[in-house]
Amino acid sequence: MAVSLLAGMTAATGGGAGPVIGARLVQGAAAGLVNSQVIGTIQDVFRGPARGRALGMYAVTSGVAVALGPPLGGALIAGLGAETGWLSCLLLSAPCAVATLALAARLLPPPRRTAKNSRLDRCPACPGGPLRRAPATARAPRP
């Protein structure tokens, strides 16, 4: 979330197309990581019916954000002009990110280790990273 926030602010204050494009690429990658972490956090923090409510709230919030983003961005561009409007659109997520970081620090439990011998691939995106163990774990179907 912090990387997404910083990248959005960098894009909004970037001096030219190159920095804006680079910052938006970083922001998009960070947003992809945040999205998967939210689901994992919900699964870890909530149990029973509370988990269903939390997942439902997440889905509704995502839907509302997707529905409101384009009209709000269009209103900013129409009201502030093309250049200032576009730059302000890049800052739309900043207040939400700041609030999320503050609430997460205050309300989420500390991280905990769930497995004694857990290991992560050093480079899961590298060719063969997650697949290098596939032949050892794959099983042929029995006739």
mmCIF file of the C-alpha atoms, coordinates in Angstrom:
data_MODEL
# 
_entry.id   MODEL 
# 
loop_
_atom_site.group_PDB 
_atom_site.id 
_atom_site.type_symbol 
_atom_site.label_atom_id 
_atom_site.label_alt_id 
_atom_site.label_comp_id 
_atom_site.label_asym_id 
_atom_site.label_entity_id 
_atom_site.label_seq_id 
_atom_site.pdbx_PDB_ins_code 
_atom_site.Cartn_x 
_atom_site.Cartn_y 
_atom_site.Cartn_z 
_atom_site.occupancy 
_atom_site.B_iso_or_equiv 
_atom_site.pdbx_formal_charge 
_atom_site.auth_seq_id 
_atom_site.auth_comp_id 
_atom_site.auth_asym_id 
_atom_site.auth_atom_id 
_atom_site.pdbx_PDB_model_num 
ATOM 1   C CA . MET A 1 1   ? 0.000   0.000   0.000   1.00 0.00 ? 1   MET A CA 1 
ATOM 2   C CA . ALA A 1 2   ? 2.832   2.380   0.862   1.00 0.00 ? 2   ALA A CA 1 
ATOM 3   C CA . VAL A 1 3   ? 4.571   1.660   -2.459  1.00 0.00 ? 3   VAL A CA 1 
ATOM 4   C CA . SER A 1 4   ? 1.324   2.293   -4.331  1.00 0.00 ? 4   SER A CA 1 
ATOM 5   C CA . LEU A 1 5   ? 0.839   5.562   -2.444  1.00 0.00 ? 5   LEU A CA 1 
ATOM 6   C CA . LEU A 1 6   ? 4.378   6.764   -3.147  1.00 0.00 ? 6   LEU A CA 1 
ATOM 7   C CA . ALA A 1 7   ? 4.189   5.740   -6.797  1.00 0.00 ? 7   ALA A CA 1 
ATOM 8   C CA . GLY A 1 8   ? 0.875   7.582   -7.233  1.00 0.00 ? 8   GLY A CA 1 
ATOM 9   C CA . MET A 1 9   ? 2.298   10.706  -5.687  1.00 0.00 ? 9   MET A CA 1 
ATOM 10  C CA . THR A 1 10  ? 5.403   10.403  -7.865  1.00 0.00 ? 10  THR A CA 1 
ATOM 11  C CA . ALA A 1 11  ? 3.219   10.057  -10.970 1.00 0.00 ? 11  ALA A CA 1 
ATOM 12  C CA . ALA A 1 12  ? 1.153   13.097  -9.970  1.00 0.00 ? 12  ALA A CA 1 
ATOM 13  C CA . THR A 1 13  ? 4.231   15.234  -9.492  1.00 0.00 ? 13  THR A CA 1 
ATOM 14  C CA . GLY A 1 14  ? 6.311   13.636  -12.265 1.00 0.00 ? 14  GLY A CA 1 
ATOM 15  C CA . GLY A 1 15  ? 8.017   15.965  -14.670 1.00 0.00 ? 15  GLY A CA 1 
ATOM 16  C CA . GLY A 1 16  ? 7.255   14.400  -18.019 1.00 0.00 ? 16  GLY A CA 1 
ATOM 17  C CA . ALA A 1 17  ? 5.911   11.287  -19.640 1.00 0.00 ? 17  ALA A CA 1 
ATOM 18  C CA . GLY A 1 18  ? 8.782   8.971   -18.632 1.00 0.00 ? 18  GLY A CA 1 
ATOM 19  C CA . PRO A 1 19  ? 8.532   9.434   -14.867 1.00 0.00 ? 19  PRO A CA 1 
ATOM 20  C CA . VAL A 1 20  ? 4.726   9.283   -14.988 1.00 0.00 ? 20  VAL A CA 1 
ATOM 21  C CA . ILE A 1 21  ? 4.735   6.047   -17.002 1.00 0.00 ? 21  ILE A CA 1 
ATOM 22  C CA . GLY A 1 22  ? 7.379   4.481   -14.748 1.00 0.00 ? 22  GLY A CA 1 
ATOM 23  C CA . ALA A 1 23  ? 5.553   5.491   -11.589 1.00 0.00 ? 23  ALA A CA 1 
ATOM 24  C CA . ARG A 1 24  ? 2.251   4.167   -12.949 1.00 0.00 ? 24  ARG A CA 1 
ATOM 25  C CA . LEU A 1 25  ? 3.884   0.824   -13.752 1.00 0.00 ? 25  LEU A CA 1 
ATOM 26  C CA . VAL A 1 26  ? 5.173   0.589   -10.183 1.00 0.00 ? 26  VAL A CA 1 
ATOM 27  C CA . GLN A 1 27  ? 1.771   1.673   -8.846  1.00 0.00 ? 27  GLN A CA 1 
ATOM 28  C CA . GLY A 1 28  ? 0.002   -0.997  -10.898 1.00 0.00 ? 28  GLY A CA 1 
ATOM 29  C CA . ALA A 1 29  ? 2.342   -3.735  -9.691  1.00 0.00 ? 29  ALA A CA 1 
ATOM 30  C CA . ALA A 1 30  ? 1.907   -2.601  -6.089  1.00 0.00 ? 30  ALA A CA 1 
ATOM 31  C CA . ALA A 1 31  ? -1.872  -2.514  -6.487  1.00 0.00 ? 31  ALA A CA 1 
ATOM 32  C CA . GLY A 1 32  ? -1.792  -6.090  -7.773  1.00 0.00 ? 32  GLY A CA 1 
ATOM 33  C CA . LEU A 1 33  ? 0.120   -7.174  -4.684  1.00 0.00 ? 33  LEU A CA 1 
ATOM 34  C CA . VAL A 1 34  ? -2.217  -5.257  -2.370  1.00 0.00 ? 34  VAL A CA 1 
ATOM 35  C CA . ASN A 1 35  ? -5.260  -6.895  -3.910  1.00 0.00 ? 35  ASN A CA 1 
ATOM 36  C CA . SER A 1 36  ? -4.047  -10.428 -3.200  1.00 0.00 ? 36  SER A CA 1 
ATOM 37  C CA . GLN A 1 37  ? -2.880  -9.488  0.287   1.00 0.00 ? 37  GLN A CA 1 
ATOM 38  C CA . VAL A 1 38  ? -6.320  -8.149  1.208   1.00 0.00 ? 38  VAL A CA 1 
ATOM 39  C CA . ILE A 1 39  ? -7.949  -11.500 0.501   1.00 0.00 ? 39  ILE A CA 1 
ATOM 40  C CA . GLY A 1 40  ? -5.251  -13.311 2.490   1.00 0.00 ? 40  GLY A CA 1 
ATOM 41  C CA . THR A 1 41  ? -5.597  -10.897 5.388   1.00 0.00 ? 41  THR A CA 1 
ATOM 42  C CA . ILE A 1 42  ? -9.367  -11.320 5.446   1.00 0.00 ? 42  ILE A CA 1 
ATOM 43  C CA . GLN A 1 43  ? -8.927  -15.114 5.464   1.00 0.00 ? 43  GLN A CA 1 
ATOM 44  C CA . ASP A 1 44  ? -6.418  -14.865 8.300   1.00 0.00 ? 44  ASP A CA 1 
ATOM 45  C CA . VAL A 1 45  ? -8.156  -12.303 10.522  1.00 0.00 ? 45  VAL A CA 1 
ATOM 46  C CA . PHE A 1 46  ? -11.844 -13.235 10.209  1.00 0.00 ? 46  PHE A CA 1 
ATOM 47  C CA . ARG A 1 47  ? -13.624 -16.516 10.987  1.00 0.00 ? 47  ARG A CA 1 
ATOM 48  C CA . GLY A 1 48  ? -17.103 -17.881 10.307  1.00 0.00 ? 48  GLY A CA 1 
ATOM 49  C CA . PRO A 1 49  ? -19.865 -15.447 9.332   1.00 0.00 ? 49  PRO A CA 1 
ATOM 50  C CA . ALA A 1 50  ? -17.561 -12.476 10.006  1.00 0.00 ? 50  ALA A CA 1 
ATOM 51  C CA . ARG A 1 51  ? -15.316 -13.687 7.167   1.00 0.00 ? 51  ARG A CA 1 
ATOM 52  C CA . GLY A 1 52  ? -18.263 -13.745 4.772   1.00 0.00 ? 52  GLY A CA 1 
ATOM 53  C CA . ARG A 1 53  ? -19.261 -10.224 5.798   1.00 0.00 ? 53  ARG A CA 1 
ATOM 54  C CA . ALA A 1 54  ? -15.692 -8.972  5.383   1.00 0.00 ? 54  ALA A CA 1 
ATOM 55  C CA . LEU A 1 55  ? -15.389 -10.540 1.913   1.00 0.00 ? 55  LEU A CA 1 
ATOM 56  C CA . GLY A 1 56  ? -18.783 -9.076  0.993   1.00 0.00 ? 56  GLY A CA 1 
ATOM 57  C CA . MET A 1 57  ? -17.743 -5.616  2.155   1.00 0.00 ? 57  MET A CA 1 
ATOM 58  C CA . TYR A 1 58  ? -14.530 -5.930  0.165   1.00 0.00 ? 58  TYR A CA 1 
ATOM 59  C CA . ALA A 1 59  ? -16.485 -6.892  -2.966  1.00 0.00 ? 59  ALA A CA 1 
ATOM 60  C CA . VAL A 1 60  ? -18.961 -4.027  -2.535  1.00 0.00 ? 60  VAL A CA 1 
ATOM 61  C CA . THR A 1 61  ? -16.190 -1.513  -1.873  1.00 0.00 ? 61  THR A CA 1 
ATOM 62  C CA . SER A 1 62  ? -14.317 -2.682  -4.966  1.00 0.00 ? 62  SER A CA 1 
ATOM 63  C CA . GLY A 1 63  ? -17.453 -2.419  -7.080  1.00 0.00 ? 63  GLY A CA 1 
ATOM 64  C CA . VAL A 1 64  ? -18.266 1.074   -5.834  1.00 0.00 ? 64  VAL A CA 1 
ATOM 65  C CA . ALA A 1 65  ? -14.683 2.217   -6.470  1.00 0.00 ? 65  ALA A CA 1 
ATOM 66  C CA . VAL A 1 66  ? -14.765 0.854   -10.022 1.00 0.00 ? 66  VAL A CA 1 
ATOM 67  C CA . ALA A 1 67  ? -18.119 2.553   -10.644 1.00 0.00 ? 67  ALA A CA 1 
ATOM 68  C CA . LEU A 1 68  ? -17.189 5.925   -9.132  1.00 0.00 ? 68  LEU A CA 1 
ATOM 69  C CA . GLY A 1 69  ? -13.599 6.235   -10.379 1.00 0.00 ? 69  GLY A CA 1 
ATOM 70  C CA . PRO A 1 70  ? -14.239 7.160   -14.032 1.00 0.00 ? 70  PRO A CA 1 
ATOM 71  C CA . PRO A 1 71  ? -16.999 9.740   -13.382 1.00 0.00 ? 71  PRO A CA 1 
ATOM 72  C CA . LEU A 1 72  ? -14.986 11.310  -10.571 1.00 0.00 ? 72  LEU A CA 1 
ATOM 73  C CA . GLY A 1 73  ? -11.892 11.417  -12.777 1.00 0.00 ? 73  GLY A CA 1 
ATOM 74  C CA . GLY A 1 74  ? -13.909 12.924  -15.619 1.00 0.00 ? 74  GLY A CA 1 
ATOM 75  C CA . ALA A 1 75  ? -15.321 15.575  -13.298 1.00 0.00 ? 75  ALA A CA 1 
ATOM 76  C CA . LEU A 1 76  ? -11.812 16.479  -12.122 1.00 0.00 ? 76  LEU A CA 1 
ATOM 77  C CA . ILE A 1 77  ? -10.567 16.793  -15.697 1.00 0.00 ? 77  ILE A CA 1 
ATOM 78  C CA . ALA A 1 78  ? -13.605 18.836  -16.734 1.00 0.00 ? 78  ALA A CA 1 
ATOM 79  C CA . GLY A 1 79  ? -13.368 21.091  -13.692 1.00 0.00 ? 79  GLY A CA 1 
ATOM 80  C CA . LEU A 1 80  ? -9.608  21.563  -13.442 1.00 0.00 ? 80  LEU A CA 1 
ATOM 81  C CA . GLY A 1 81  ? -8.552  21.348  -17.069 1.00 0.00 ? 81  GLY A CA 1 
ATOM 82  C CA . ALA A 1 82  ? -6.699  18.617  -18.890 1.00 0.00 ? 82  ALA A CA 1 
ATOM 83  C CA . GLU A 1 83  ? -3.241  18.773  -17.303 1.00 0.00 ? 83  GLU A CA 1 
ATOM 84  C CA . THR A 1 84  ? -4.181  19.618  -13.716 1.00 0.00 ? 84  THR A CA 1 
ATOM 85  C CA . GLY A 1 85  ? -7.198  17.317  -13.880 1.00 0.00 ? 85  GLY A CA 1 
ATOM 86  C CA . TRP A 1 86  ? -5.126  14.323  -14.978 1.00 0.00 ? 86  TRP A CA 1 
ATOM 87  C CA . LEU A 1 87  ? -2.530  14.925  -12.316 1.00 0.00 ? 87  LEU A CA 1 
ATOM 88  C CA . SER A 1 88  ? -5.219  15.240  -9.653  1.00 0.00 ? 88  SER A CA 1 
ATOM 89  C CA . CYS A 1 89  ? -6.742  11.939  -10.840 1.00 0.00 ? 89  CYS A CA 1 
ATOM 90  C CA . LEU A 1 90  ? -3.451  10.288  -9.956  1.00 0.00 ? 90  LEU A CA 1 
ATOM 91  C CA . LEU A 1 91  ? -3.886  11.523  -6.390  1.00 0.00 ? 91  LEU A CA 1 
ATOM 92  C CA . LEU A 1 92  ? -7.430  10.172  -5.947  1.00 0.00 ? 92  LEU A CA 1 
ATOM 93  C CA . SER A 1 93  ? -6.208  7.050   -4.174  1.00 0.00 ? 93  SER A CA 1 
ATOM 94  C CA . ALA A 1 94  ? -3.835  8.914   -1.822  1.00 0.00 ? 94  ALA A CA 1 
ATOM 95  C CA . PRO A 1 95  ? -6.358  9.745   0.946   1.00 0.00 ? 95  PRO A CA 1 
ATOM 96  C CA . CYS A 1 96  ? -7.675  6.172   0.902   1.00 0.00 ? 96  CYS A CA 1 
ATOM 97  C CA . ALA A 1 97  ? -4.142  4.761   1.041   1.00 0.00 ? 97  ALA A CA 1 
ATOM 98  C CA . VAL A 1 98  ? -3.177  6.979   3.979   1.00 0.00 ? 98  VAL A CA 1 
ATOM 99  C CA . ALA A 1 99  ? -6.347  6.034   5.866   1.00 0.00 ? 99  ALA A CA 1 
ATOM 100 C CA . THR A 1 100 ? -5.819  2.343   5.103   1.00 0.00 ? 100 THR A CA 1 
ATOM 101 C CA . LEU A 1 101 ? -2.219  2.389   6.311   1.00 0.00 ? 101 LEU A CA 1 
ATOM 102 C CA . ALA A 1 102 ? -3.196  4.189   9.517   1.00 0.00 ? 102 ALA A CA 1 
ATOM 103 C CA . LEU A 1 103 ? -6.117  1.847   10.241  1.00 0.00 ? 103 LEU A CA 1 
ATOM 104 C CA . ALA A 1 104 ? -4.072  -1.261  9.389   1.00 0.00 ? 104 ALA A CA 1 
ATOM 105 C CA . ALA A 1 105 ? -1.302  -0.227  11.779  1.00 0.00 ? 105 ALA A CA 1 
ATOM 106 C CA . ARG A 1 106 ? -3.857  0.360   14.505  1.00 0.00 ? 106 ARG A CA 1 
ATOM 107 C CA . LEU A 1 107 ? -6.325  -2.503  14.001  1.00 0.00 ? 107 LEU A CA 1 
ATOM 108 C CA . LEU A 1 108 ? -4.628  -5.475  12.371  1.00 0.00 ? 108 LEU A CA 1 
ATOM 109 C CA . PRO A 1 109 ? -2.956  -8.077  14.560  1.00 0.00 ? 109 PRO A CA 1 
ATOM 110 C CA . PRO A 1 110 ? 0.813   -8.470  14.228  1.00 0.00 ? 110 PRO A CA 1 
ATOM 111 C CA . PRO A 1 111 ? 1.982   -10.923 11.568  1.00 0.00 ? 111 PRO A CA 1 
ATOM 112 C CA . ARG A 1 112 ? 2.502   -14.480 12.684  1.00 0.00 ? 112 ARG A CA 1 
ATOM 113 C CA . ARG A 1 113 ? 4.367   -17.362 11.216  1.00 0.00 ? 113 ARG A CA 1 
ATOM 114 C CA . THR A 1 114 ? 2.058   -20.217 10.275  1.00 0.00 ? 114 THR A CA 1 
ATOM 115 C CA . ALA A 1 115 ? 4.515   -22.978 9.385   1.00 0.00 ? 115 ALA A CA 1 
ATOM 116 C CA . LYS A 1 116 ? 7.713   -24.028 11.109  1.00 0.00 ? 116 LYS A CA 1 
ATOM 117 C CA . ASN A 1 117 ? 9.601   -24.797 7.928   1.00 0.00 ? 117 ASN A CA 1 
ATOM 118 C CA . SER A 1 118 ? 8.030   -22.401 5.466   1.00 0.00 ? 118 SER A CA 1 
ATOM 119 C CA . ARG A 1 119 ? 10.274  -21.281 2.631   1.00 0.00 ? 119 ARG A CA 1 
ATOM 120 C CA . LEU A 1 120 ? 9.650   -18.914 -0.226  1.00 0.00 ? 120 LEU A CA 1 
ATOM 121 C CA . ASP A 1 121 ? 11.187  -19.248 -3.650  1.00 0.00 ? 121 ASP A CA 1 
ATOM 122 C CA . ARG A 1 122 ? 13.980  -16.748 -3.992  1.00 0.00 ? 122 ARG A CA 1 
ATOM 123 C CA . CYS A 1 123 ? 12.717  -15.787 -7.407  1.00 0.00 ? 123 CYS A CA 1 
ATOM 124 C CA . PRO A 1 124 ? 9.180   -17.106 -7.959  1.00 0.00 ? 124 PRO A CA 1 
ATOM 125 C CA . ALA A 1 125 ? 8.835   -15.117 -11.174 1.00 0.00 ? 125 ALA A CA 1 
ATOM 126 C CA . CYS A 1 126 ? 12.070  -16.548 -12.636 1.00 0.00 ? 126 CYS A CA 1 
ATOM 127 C CA . PRO A 1 127 ? 11.680  -19.252 -15.267 1.00 0.00 ? 127 PRO A CA 1 
ATOM 128 C CA . GLY A 1 128 ? 11.318  -22.541 -13.495 1.00 0.00 ? 128 GLY A CA 1 
ATOM 129 C CA . GLY A 1 129 ? 10.931  -20.954 -10.035 1.00 0.00 ? 129 GLY A CA 1 
ATOM 130 C CA . PRO A 1 130 ? 7.622   -22.474 -8.968  1.00 0.00 ? 130 PRO A CA 1 
ATOM 131 C CA . LEU A 1 131 ? 7.826   -25.213 -11.585 1.00 0.00 ? 131 LEU A CA 1 
ATOM 132 C CA . ARG A 1 132 ? 11.167  -26.717 -10.637 1.00 0.00 ? 132 ARG A CA 1 
ATOM 133 C CA . ARG A 1 133 ? 9.514   -28.937 -8.033  1.00 0.00 ? 133 ARG A CA 1 
ATOM 134 C CA . ALA A 1 134 ? 6.523   -29.847 -10.205 1.00 0.00 ? 134 ALA A CA 1 
ATOM 135 C CA . PRO A 1 135 ? 7.952   -33.148 -11.530 1.00 0.00 ? 135 PRO A CA 1 
ATOM 136 C CA . ALA A 1 136 ? 8.732   -34.280 -7.977  1.00 0.00 ? 136 ALA A CA 1 
ATOM 137 C CA . THR A 1 137 ? 5.223   -33.558 -6.760  1.00 0.00 ? 137 THR A CA 1 
ATOM 138 C CA . ALA A 1 138 ? 3.240   -34.548 -9.858  1.00 0.00 ? 138 ALA A CA 1 
ATOM 139 C CA . ARG A 1 139 ? 1.529   -37.922 -9.744  1.00 0.00 ? 139 ARG A CA 1 
ATOM 140 C CA . ALA A 1 140 ? 0.384   -39.965 -12.676 1.00 0.00 ? 140 ALA A CA 1 
ATOM 141 C CA . PRO A 1 141 ? -3.255  -41.023 -12.624 1.00 0.00 ? 141 PRO A CA 1 
ATOM 142 C CA . ARG A 1 142 ? -3.826  -44.629 -11.624 1.00 0.00 ? 142 ARG A CA 1 
ATOM 143 C CA . PRO A 1 143 ? -5.435  -46.889 -14.222 1.00 0.00 ? 143 PRO A CA 1 
# 
